[in-house]
Structure formats: structure tokens, C-alpha cells
PDB file of C-alpha atoms in Angstrom:
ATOM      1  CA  UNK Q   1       2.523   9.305 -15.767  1.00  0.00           C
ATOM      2  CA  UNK Q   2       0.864   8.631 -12.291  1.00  0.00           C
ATOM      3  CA  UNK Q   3      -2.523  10.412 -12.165  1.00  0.00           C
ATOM      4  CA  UNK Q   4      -2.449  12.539  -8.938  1.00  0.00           C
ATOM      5  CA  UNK Q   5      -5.451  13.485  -6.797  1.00  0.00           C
ATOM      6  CA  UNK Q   6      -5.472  17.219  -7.291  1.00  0.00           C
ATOM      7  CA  UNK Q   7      -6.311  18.106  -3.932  1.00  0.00           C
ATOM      8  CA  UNK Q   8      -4.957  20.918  -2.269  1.00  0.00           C
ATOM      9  CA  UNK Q   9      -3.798  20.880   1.595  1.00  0.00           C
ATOM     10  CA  UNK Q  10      -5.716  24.148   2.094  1.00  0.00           C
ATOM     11  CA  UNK Q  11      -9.037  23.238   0.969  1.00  0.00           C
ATOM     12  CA  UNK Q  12      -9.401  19.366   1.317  1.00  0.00           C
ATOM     13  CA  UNK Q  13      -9.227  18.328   4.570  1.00  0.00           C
ATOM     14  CA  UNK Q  14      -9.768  14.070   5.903  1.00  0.00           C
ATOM     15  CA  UNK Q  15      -9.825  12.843   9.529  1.00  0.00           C
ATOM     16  CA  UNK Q  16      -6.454  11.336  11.115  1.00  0.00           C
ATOM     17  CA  UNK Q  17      -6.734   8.656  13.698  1.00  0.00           C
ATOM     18  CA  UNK Q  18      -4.665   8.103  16.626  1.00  0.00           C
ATOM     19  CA  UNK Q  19      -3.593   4.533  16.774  1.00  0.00           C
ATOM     20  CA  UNK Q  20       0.419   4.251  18.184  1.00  0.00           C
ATOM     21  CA  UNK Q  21       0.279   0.757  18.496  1.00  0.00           C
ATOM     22  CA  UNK Q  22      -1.799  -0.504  15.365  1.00  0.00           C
ATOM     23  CA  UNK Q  23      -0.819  -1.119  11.807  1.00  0.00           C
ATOM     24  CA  UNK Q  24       2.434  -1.937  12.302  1.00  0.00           C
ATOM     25  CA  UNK Q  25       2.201  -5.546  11.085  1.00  0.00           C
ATOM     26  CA  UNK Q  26       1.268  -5.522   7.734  1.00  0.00           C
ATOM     27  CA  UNK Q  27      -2.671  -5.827   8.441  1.00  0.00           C
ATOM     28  CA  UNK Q  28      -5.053  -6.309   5.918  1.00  0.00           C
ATOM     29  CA  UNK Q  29      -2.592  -6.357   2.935  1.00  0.00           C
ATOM     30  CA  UNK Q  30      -0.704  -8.997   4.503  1.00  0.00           C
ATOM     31  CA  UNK Q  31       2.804  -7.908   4.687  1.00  0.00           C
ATOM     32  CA  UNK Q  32       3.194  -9.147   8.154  1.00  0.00           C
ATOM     33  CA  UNK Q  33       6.390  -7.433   9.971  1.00  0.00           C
ATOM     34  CA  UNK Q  34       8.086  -6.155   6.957  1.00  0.00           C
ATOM     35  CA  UNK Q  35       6.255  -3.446   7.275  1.00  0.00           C
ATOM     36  CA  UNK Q  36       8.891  -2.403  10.109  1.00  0.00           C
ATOM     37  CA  UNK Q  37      11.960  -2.865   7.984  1.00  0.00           C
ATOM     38  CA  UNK Q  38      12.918  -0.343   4.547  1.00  0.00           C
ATOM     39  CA  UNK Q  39      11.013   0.905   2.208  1.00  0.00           C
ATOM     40  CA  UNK Q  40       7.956   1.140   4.475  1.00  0.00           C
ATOM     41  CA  UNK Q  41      10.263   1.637   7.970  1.00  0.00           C
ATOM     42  CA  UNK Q  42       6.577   2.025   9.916  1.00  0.00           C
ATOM     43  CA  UNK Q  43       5.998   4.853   7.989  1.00  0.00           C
ATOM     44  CA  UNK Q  44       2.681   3.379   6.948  1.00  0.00           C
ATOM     45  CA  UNK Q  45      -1.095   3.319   7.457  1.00  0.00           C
ATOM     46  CA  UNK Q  46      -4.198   2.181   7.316  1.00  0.00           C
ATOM     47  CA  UNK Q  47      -7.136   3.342   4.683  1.00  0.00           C
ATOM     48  CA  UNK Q  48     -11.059   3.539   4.631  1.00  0.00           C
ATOM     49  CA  UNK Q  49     -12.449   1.333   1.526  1.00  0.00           C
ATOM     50  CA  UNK Q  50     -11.989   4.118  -0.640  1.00  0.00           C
ATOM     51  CA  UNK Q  51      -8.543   3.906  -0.237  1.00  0.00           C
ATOM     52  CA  UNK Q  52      -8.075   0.523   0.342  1.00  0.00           C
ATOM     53  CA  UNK Q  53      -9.962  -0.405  -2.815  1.00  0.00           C
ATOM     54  CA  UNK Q  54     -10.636  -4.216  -1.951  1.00  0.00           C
ATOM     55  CA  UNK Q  55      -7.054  -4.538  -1.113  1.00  0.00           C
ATOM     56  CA  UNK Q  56      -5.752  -2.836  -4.641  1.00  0.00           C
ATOM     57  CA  UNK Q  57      -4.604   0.055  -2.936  1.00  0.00           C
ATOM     58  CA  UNK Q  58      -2.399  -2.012  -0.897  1.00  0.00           C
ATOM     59  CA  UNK Q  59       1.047  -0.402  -1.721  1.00  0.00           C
ATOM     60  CA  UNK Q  60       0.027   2.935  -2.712  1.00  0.00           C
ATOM     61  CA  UNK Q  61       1.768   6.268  -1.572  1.00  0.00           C
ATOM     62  CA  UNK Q  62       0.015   9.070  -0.028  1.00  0.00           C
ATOM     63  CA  UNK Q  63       1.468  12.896   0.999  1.00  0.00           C
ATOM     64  CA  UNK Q  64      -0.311  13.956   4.009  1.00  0.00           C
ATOM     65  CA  UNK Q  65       0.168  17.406   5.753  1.00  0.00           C
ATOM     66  CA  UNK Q  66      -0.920  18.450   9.363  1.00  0.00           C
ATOM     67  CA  UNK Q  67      -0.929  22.231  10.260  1.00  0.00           C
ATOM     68  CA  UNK Q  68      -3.920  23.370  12.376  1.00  0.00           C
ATOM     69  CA  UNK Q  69      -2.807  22.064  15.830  1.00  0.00           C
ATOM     70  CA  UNK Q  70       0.284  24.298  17.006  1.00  0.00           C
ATOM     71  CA  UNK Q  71       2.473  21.055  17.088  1.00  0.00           C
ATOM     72  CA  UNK Q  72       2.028  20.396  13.181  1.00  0.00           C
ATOM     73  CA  UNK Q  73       5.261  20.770  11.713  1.00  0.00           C
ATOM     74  CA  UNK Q  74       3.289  21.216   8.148  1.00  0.00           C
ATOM     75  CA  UNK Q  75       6.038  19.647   6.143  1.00  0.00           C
ATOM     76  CA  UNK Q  76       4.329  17.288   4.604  1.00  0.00           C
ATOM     77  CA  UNK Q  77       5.056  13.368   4.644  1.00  0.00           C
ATOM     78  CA  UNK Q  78       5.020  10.198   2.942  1.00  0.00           C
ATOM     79  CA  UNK Q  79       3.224   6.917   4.054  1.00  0.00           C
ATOM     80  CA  UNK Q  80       2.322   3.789   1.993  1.00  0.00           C
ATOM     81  CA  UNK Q  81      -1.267   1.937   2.627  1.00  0.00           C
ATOM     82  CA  UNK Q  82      -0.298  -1.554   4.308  1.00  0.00           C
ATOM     83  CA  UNK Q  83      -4.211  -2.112   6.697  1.00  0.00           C
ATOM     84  CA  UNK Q  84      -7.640  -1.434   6.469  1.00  0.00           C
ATOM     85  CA  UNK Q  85      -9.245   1.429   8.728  1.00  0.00           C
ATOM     86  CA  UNK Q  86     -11.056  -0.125  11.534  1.00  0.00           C
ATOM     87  CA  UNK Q  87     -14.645  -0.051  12.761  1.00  0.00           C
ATOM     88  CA  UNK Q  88     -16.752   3.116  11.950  1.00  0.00           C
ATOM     89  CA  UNK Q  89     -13.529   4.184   9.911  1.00  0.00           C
ATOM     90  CA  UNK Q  90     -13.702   2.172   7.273  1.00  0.00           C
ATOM     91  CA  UNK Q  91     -16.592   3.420   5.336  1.00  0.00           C
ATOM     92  CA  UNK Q  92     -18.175   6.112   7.685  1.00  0.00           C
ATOM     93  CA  UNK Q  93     -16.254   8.894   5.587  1.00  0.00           C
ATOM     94  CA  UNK Q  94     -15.174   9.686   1.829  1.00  0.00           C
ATOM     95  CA  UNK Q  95     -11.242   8.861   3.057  1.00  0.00           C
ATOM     96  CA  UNK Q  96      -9.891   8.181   6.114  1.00  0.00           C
ATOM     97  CA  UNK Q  97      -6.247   7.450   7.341  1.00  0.00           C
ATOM     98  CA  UNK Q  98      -5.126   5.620  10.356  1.00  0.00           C
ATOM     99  CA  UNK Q  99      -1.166   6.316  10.802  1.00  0.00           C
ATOM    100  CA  UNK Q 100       0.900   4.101  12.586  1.00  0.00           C
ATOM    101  CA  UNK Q 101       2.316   6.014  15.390  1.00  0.00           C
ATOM    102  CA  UNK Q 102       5.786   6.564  13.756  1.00  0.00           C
ATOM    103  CA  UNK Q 103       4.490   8.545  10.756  1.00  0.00           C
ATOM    104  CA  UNK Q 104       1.994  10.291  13.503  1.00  0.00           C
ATOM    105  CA  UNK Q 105       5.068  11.725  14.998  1.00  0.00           C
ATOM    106  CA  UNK Q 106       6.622  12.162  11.841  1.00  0.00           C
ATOM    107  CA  UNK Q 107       3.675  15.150  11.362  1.00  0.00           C
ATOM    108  CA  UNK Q 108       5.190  16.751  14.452  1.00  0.00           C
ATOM    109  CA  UNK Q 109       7.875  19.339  15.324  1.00  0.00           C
ATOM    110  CA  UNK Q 110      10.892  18.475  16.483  1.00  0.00           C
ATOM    111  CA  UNK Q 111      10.518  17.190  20.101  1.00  0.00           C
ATOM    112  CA  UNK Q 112       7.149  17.766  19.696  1.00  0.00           C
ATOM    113  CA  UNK Q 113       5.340  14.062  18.760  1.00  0.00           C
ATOM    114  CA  UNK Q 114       4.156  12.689  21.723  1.00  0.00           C
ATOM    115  CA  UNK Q 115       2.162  16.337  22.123  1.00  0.00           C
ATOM    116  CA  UNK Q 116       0.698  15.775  18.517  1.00  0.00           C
ATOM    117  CA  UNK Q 117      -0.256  12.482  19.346  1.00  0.00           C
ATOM    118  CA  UNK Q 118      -1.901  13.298  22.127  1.00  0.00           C
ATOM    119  CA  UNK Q 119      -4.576  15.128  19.782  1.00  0.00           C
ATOM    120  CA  UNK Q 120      -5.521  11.966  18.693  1.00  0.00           C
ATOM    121  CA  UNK Q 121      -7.584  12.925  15.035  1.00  0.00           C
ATOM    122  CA  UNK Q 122      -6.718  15.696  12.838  1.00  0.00           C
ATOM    123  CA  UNK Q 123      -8.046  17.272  10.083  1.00  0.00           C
ATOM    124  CA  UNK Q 124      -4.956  17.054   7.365  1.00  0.00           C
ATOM    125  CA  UNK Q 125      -4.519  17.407   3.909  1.00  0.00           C
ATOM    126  CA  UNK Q 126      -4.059  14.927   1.303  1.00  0.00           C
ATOM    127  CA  UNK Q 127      -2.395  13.953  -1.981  1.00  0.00           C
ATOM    128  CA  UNK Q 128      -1.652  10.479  -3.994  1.00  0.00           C
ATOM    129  CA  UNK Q 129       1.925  10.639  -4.743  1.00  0.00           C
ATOM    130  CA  UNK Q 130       4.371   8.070  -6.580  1.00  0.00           C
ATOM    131  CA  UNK Q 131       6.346   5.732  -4.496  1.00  0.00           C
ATOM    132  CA  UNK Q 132      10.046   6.054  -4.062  1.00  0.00           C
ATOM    133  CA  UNK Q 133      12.125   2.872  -3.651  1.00  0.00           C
ATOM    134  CA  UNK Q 134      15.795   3.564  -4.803  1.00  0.00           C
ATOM    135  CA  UNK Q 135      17.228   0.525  -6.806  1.00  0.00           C
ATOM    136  CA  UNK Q 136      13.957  -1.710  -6.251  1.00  0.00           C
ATOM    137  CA  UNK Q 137      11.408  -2.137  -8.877  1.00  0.00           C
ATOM    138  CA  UNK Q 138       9.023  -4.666  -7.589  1.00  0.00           C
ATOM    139  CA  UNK Q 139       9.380  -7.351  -4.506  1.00  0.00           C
ATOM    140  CA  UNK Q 140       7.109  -9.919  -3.339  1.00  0.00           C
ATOM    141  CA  UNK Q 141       7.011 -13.232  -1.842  1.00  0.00           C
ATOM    142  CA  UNK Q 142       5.638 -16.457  -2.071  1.00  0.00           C
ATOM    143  CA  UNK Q 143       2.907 -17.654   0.124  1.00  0.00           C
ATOM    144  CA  UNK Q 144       3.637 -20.810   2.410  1.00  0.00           C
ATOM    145  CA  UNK Q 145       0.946 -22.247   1.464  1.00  0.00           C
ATOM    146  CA  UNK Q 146       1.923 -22.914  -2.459  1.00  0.00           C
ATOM    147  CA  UNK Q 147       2.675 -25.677  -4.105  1.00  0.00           C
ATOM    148  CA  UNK Q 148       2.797 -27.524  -7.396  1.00  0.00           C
ATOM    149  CA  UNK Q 149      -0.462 -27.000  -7.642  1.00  0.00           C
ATOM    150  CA  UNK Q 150      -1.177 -23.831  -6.508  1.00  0.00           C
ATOM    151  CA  UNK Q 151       1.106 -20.467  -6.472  1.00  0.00           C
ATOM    152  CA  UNK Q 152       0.532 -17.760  -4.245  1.00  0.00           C
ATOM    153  CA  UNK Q 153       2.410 -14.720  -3.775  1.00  0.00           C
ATOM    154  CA  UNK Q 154       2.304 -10.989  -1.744  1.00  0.00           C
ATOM    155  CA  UNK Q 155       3.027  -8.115  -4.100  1.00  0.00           C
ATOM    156  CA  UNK Q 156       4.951  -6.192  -1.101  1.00  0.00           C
ATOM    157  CA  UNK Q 157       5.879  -3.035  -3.086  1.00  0.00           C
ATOM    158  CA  UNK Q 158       6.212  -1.559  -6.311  1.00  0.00           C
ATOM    159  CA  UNK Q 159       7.809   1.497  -7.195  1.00  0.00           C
ATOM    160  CA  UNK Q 160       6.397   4.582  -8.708  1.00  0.00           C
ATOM    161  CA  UNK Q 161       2.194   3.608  -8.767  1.00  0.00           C
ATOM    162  CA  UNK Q 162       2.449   0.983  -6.217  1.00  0.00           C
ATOM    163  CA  UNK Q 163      -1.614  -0.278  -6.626  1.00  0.00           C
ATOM    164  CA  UNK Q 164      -2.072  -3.254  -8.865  1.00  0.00           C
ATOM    165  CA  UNK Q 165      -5.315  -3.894 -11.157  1.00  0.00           C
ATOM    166  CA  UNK Q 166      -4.317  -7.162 -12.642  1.00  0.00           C
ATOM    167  CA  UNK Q 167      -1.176  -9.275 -11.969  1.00  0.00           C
ATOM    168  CA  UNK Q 168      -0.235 -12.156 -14.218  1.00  0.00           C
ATOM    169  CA  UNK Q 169       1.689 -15.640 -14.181  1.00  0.00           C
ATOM    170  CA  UNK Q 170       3.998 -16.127 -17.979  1.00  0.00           C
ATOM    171  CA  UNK Q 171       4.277 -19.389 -18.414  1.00  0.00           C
ATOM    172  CA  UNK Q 172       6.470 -20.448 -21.820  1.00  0.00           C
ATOM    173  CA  UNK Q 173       4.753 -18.082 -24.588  1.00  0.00           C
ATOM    174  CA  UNK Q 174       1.168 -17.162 -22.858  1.00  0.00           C
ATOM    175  CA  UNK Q 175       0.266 -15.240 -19.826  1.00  0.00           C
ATOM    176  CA  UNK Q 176      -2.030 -16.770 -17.248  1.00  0.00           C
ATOM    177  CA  UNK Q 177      -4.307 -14.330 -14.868  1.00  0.00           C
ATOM    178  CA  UNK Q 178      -3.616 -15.132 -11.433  1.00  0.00           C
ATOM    179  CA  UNK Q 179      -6.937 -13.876  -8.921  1.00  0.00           C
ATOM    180  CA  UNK Q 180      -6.969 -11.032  -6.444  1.00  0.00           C
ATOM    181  CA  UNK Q 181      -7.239 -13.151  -2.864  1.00  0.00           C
ATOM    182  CA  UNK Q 182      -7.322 -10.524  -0.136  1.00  0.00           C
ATOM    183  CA  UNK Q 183      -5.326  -7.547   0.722  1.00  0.00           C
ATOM    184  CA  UNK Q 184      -2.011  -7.611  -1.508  1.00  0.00           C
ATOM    185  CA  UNK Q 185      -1.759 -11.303  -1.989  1.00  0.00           C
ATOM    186  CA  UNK Q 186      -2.902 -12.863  -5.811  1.00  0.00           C
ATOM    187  CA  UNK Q 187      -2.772 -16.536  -6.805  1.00  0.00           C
ATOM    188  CA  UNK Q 188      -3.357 -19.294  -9.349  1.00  0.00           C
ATOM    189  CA  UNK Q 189      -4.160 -23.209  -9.872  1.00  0.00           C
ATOM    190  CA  UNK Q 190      -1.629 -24.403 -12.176  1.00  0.00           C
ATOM    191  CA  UNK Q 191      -1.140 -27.743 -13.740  1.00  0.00           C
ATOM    192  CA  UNK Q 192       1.647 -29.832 -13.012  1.00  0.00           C
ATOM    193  CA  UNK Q 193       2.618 -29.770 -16.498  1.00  0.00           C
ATOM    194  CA  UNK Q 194       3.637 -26.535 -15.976  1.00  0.00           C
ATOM    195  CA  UNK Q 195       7.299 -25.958 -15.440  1.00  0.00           C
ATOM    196  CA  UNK Q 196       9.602 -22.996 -14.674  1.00  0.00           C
ATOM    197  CA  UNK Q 197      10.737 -20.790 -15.691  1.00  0.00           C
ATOM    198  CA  UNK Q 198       7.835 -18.422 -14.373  1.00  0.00           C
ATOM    199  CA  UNK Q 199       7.559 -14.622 -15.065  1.00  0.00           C
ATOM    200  CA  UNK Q 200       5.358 -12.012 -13.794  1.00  0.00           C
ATOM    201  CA  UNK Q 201       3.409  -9.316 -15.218  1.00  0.00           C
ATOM    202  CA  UNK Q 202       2.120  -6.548 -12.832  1.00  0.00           C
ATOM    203  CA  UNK Q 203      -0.735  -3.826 -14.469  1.00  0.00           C
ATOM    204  CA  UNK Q 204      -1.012  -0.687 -11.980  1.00  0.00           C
ATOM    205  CA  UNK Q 205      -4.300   0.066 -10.932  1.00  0.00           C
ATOM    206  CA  UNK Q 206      -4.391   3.897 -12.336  1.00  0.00           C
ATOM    207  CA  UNK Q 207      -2.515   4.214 -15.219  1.00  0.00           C
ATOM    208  CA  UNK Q 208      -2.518   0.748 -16.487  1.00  0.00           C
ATOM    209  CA  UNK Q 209       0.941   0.553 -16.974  1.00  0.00           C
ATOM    210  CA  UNK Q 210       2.719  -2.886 -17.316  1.00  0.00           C
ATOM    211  CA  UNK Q 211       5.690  -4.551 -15.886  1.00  0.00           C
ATOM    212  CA  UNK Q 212       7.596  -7.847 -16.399  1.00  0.00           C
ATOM    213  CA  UNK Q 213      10.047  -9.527 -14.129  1.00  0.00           C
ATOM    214  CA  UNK Q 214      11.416 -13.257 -13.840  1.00  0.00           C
ATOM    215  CA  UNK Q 215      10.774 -15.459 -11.034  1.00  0.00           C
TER     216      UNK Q 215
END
């Protein structure tokens, strides 16, 4: 079962950035402009280093709630961690979220998003939730720059956790390690005696859970 922060929306409270035009490209986790198209439809952000974890947390799902400016709708929303908080952000406070400017809005009333906007940082509260992706498991893709020597791939989402601790490369009867390069993207040397077929074997980050899927 995914282990939930149990904070409460009355009594934890986290600053909320402002930033219509940023994080809408996939940022720091590297998931370029997909980040415009389903699951994530710009309903993403970015996260200070405790919630970016080196680039672990890339993927994972957050609730977040708005209700002390008179525009807060307080129905709470979700948003999946796709950049790294800029600046001061990143590491000046325990967690910090930078919304994209569509799940900003999202916070609002009806009508009532370009007002909320407009207070550019809120106090909200917080929760780590499961992801949602209806008939998707996993999806990722390769990096341009492999080759038969060297694989490299973006773990774009996963259901349920979404964080990864460990990813891995089967190969025949054994399981290779692949690395952690930056943001959501892991890789591997390989030998060119080594043939497809490939599998992959993702380990969440918080419950340790595993799962296997063919190339």
C-alpha cells in the first residue's frame, strides 16, 4: 500500500508559487512537452529538493488544497512532480510547490483563476496521494542518444506510487542495474553481446514494490 504523508490541510500549511508560464515542459525530470498531453494535461509542478528527491520524485502525485484567499475553491486537486523549484525555492523551505499555471487555476472557483493567480503564493495544504492513470501501467521512452552500447530511457509515469528507487535492465535470466542520470531518465553500458529481448524492472521509491514489463 502507498505510504501517505499524514498531513492534514488544516494544520500543515507549504508556500505556492506563481509561475503561469513555467514548468510546462517537462523541466528537470526531462519529459519535455508531454507534459502538455494526458495523464499529466499541465496539471503538474515543480518541487523543492525535498520533493524532488534527486530527481526520484519525478512522477509522484501530490493533493494540494487552497482555501484562505476568498477565490480558493478548497476542493482539493491533483498534480504530478515533472521540474525542480527554482532559485531560493528549492531548498529555502521544508516543501515547496511551483504549479504550472493550469493547476493554479485549477485551485480557483469557477471564473475565478486569473483572480487566484493574481495572489501569486499561497499557503495550501498538502498530501502524497497515488497516481491515477486508467489502462496504463508504466510508459517511458528511449533516449536519442542510445545505442548498442549504451541504453537510456525516461521513466515518464507510473501508476499508483509513481517515484522510482531502483530501475533495472533483464537481460536473458539476470537483471542488470541501470544508474539514476538526472531527473527521471536511468541508463546502462551494455555489451554488444547482449541481445533482445530486454525487460524492465521498476522498484518504487516508498514502498519498494516491484514491477516487470517487456521492451
Amino acid at each position: 500500500m502507498l505510504q501517505l504523508f499524514a498531513l492534514s490541510v488544516s494544520t500543515i500549511k507549504i508556500k505556492l508559487k506563481r509561475t503561469p508560464n513555467r514548468h510546462v515542459d517537462g523541466g528537470a525530470c526531462g519529459y519535455g512537452n508531454d507534459v502538455r498531453t494526458p495523464p499529466f494535461s499541465a496539471m503538474v509542478s515543480a518541487g523543492n529538493g525535498n520533493i524532488l528527491k534527486g530527481g526520484k520524485g519525478c512522477g509522484a502525485c501530490y493533493q494540494v488544497k487552497c482555501k484562505e484567499n476568498s477565490a480558493c475553491s478548497e476542493i482539493p486537486i491533483s498534480v504530478i512532480i515533472t521540474d525542480e523549484c527554482p532559485g531560493s525555492y528549492r531548498n529555502g523551505t521544508a516543501f515547496h510547490f511551483d504549479l504550472s499555471g493550469t493547476a493554479f487555476g485549477a485551485l480557483a472557483k469557477p471564473g475565478q483563476a486569473d483572480l487566484l493567480r493574481g495572489a501569486g503564493i499561497l499557503n495550501i495544504g498538502y498530501k502524497r496521494v497515488a497516481c491515477n492513470y486508467p489502462q496504463t501501467t508504466v510508459a517511458f521512452k528511449i533516449d536519442q542518444g542510445s545505442n548498442p552500447s549504451y541504453f537510456s530511457r525516461v521513466i515518464e509515469f507510473e501508476n499508483r506510487e509513481g517515484g522510482l528507487g531502483s530501475v533495472e535492465l533483464g537481460i536473458s535470466d539476470k537483471w542488470l542495474p541501470m544508474k539514476h542520470s538526472w531527473g527521471a531518465n536511468w541508463k546502462i553500458e551494455l555489451s554488444p553481446q547482449l541481445k533482445p529481448p530486454f525487460f524492465i524492472r521498476l522498484t518504487t521509491l516508498d514502498s519498494n514494490k516491484t514491477l516487470s514489463q517487456a521492451l
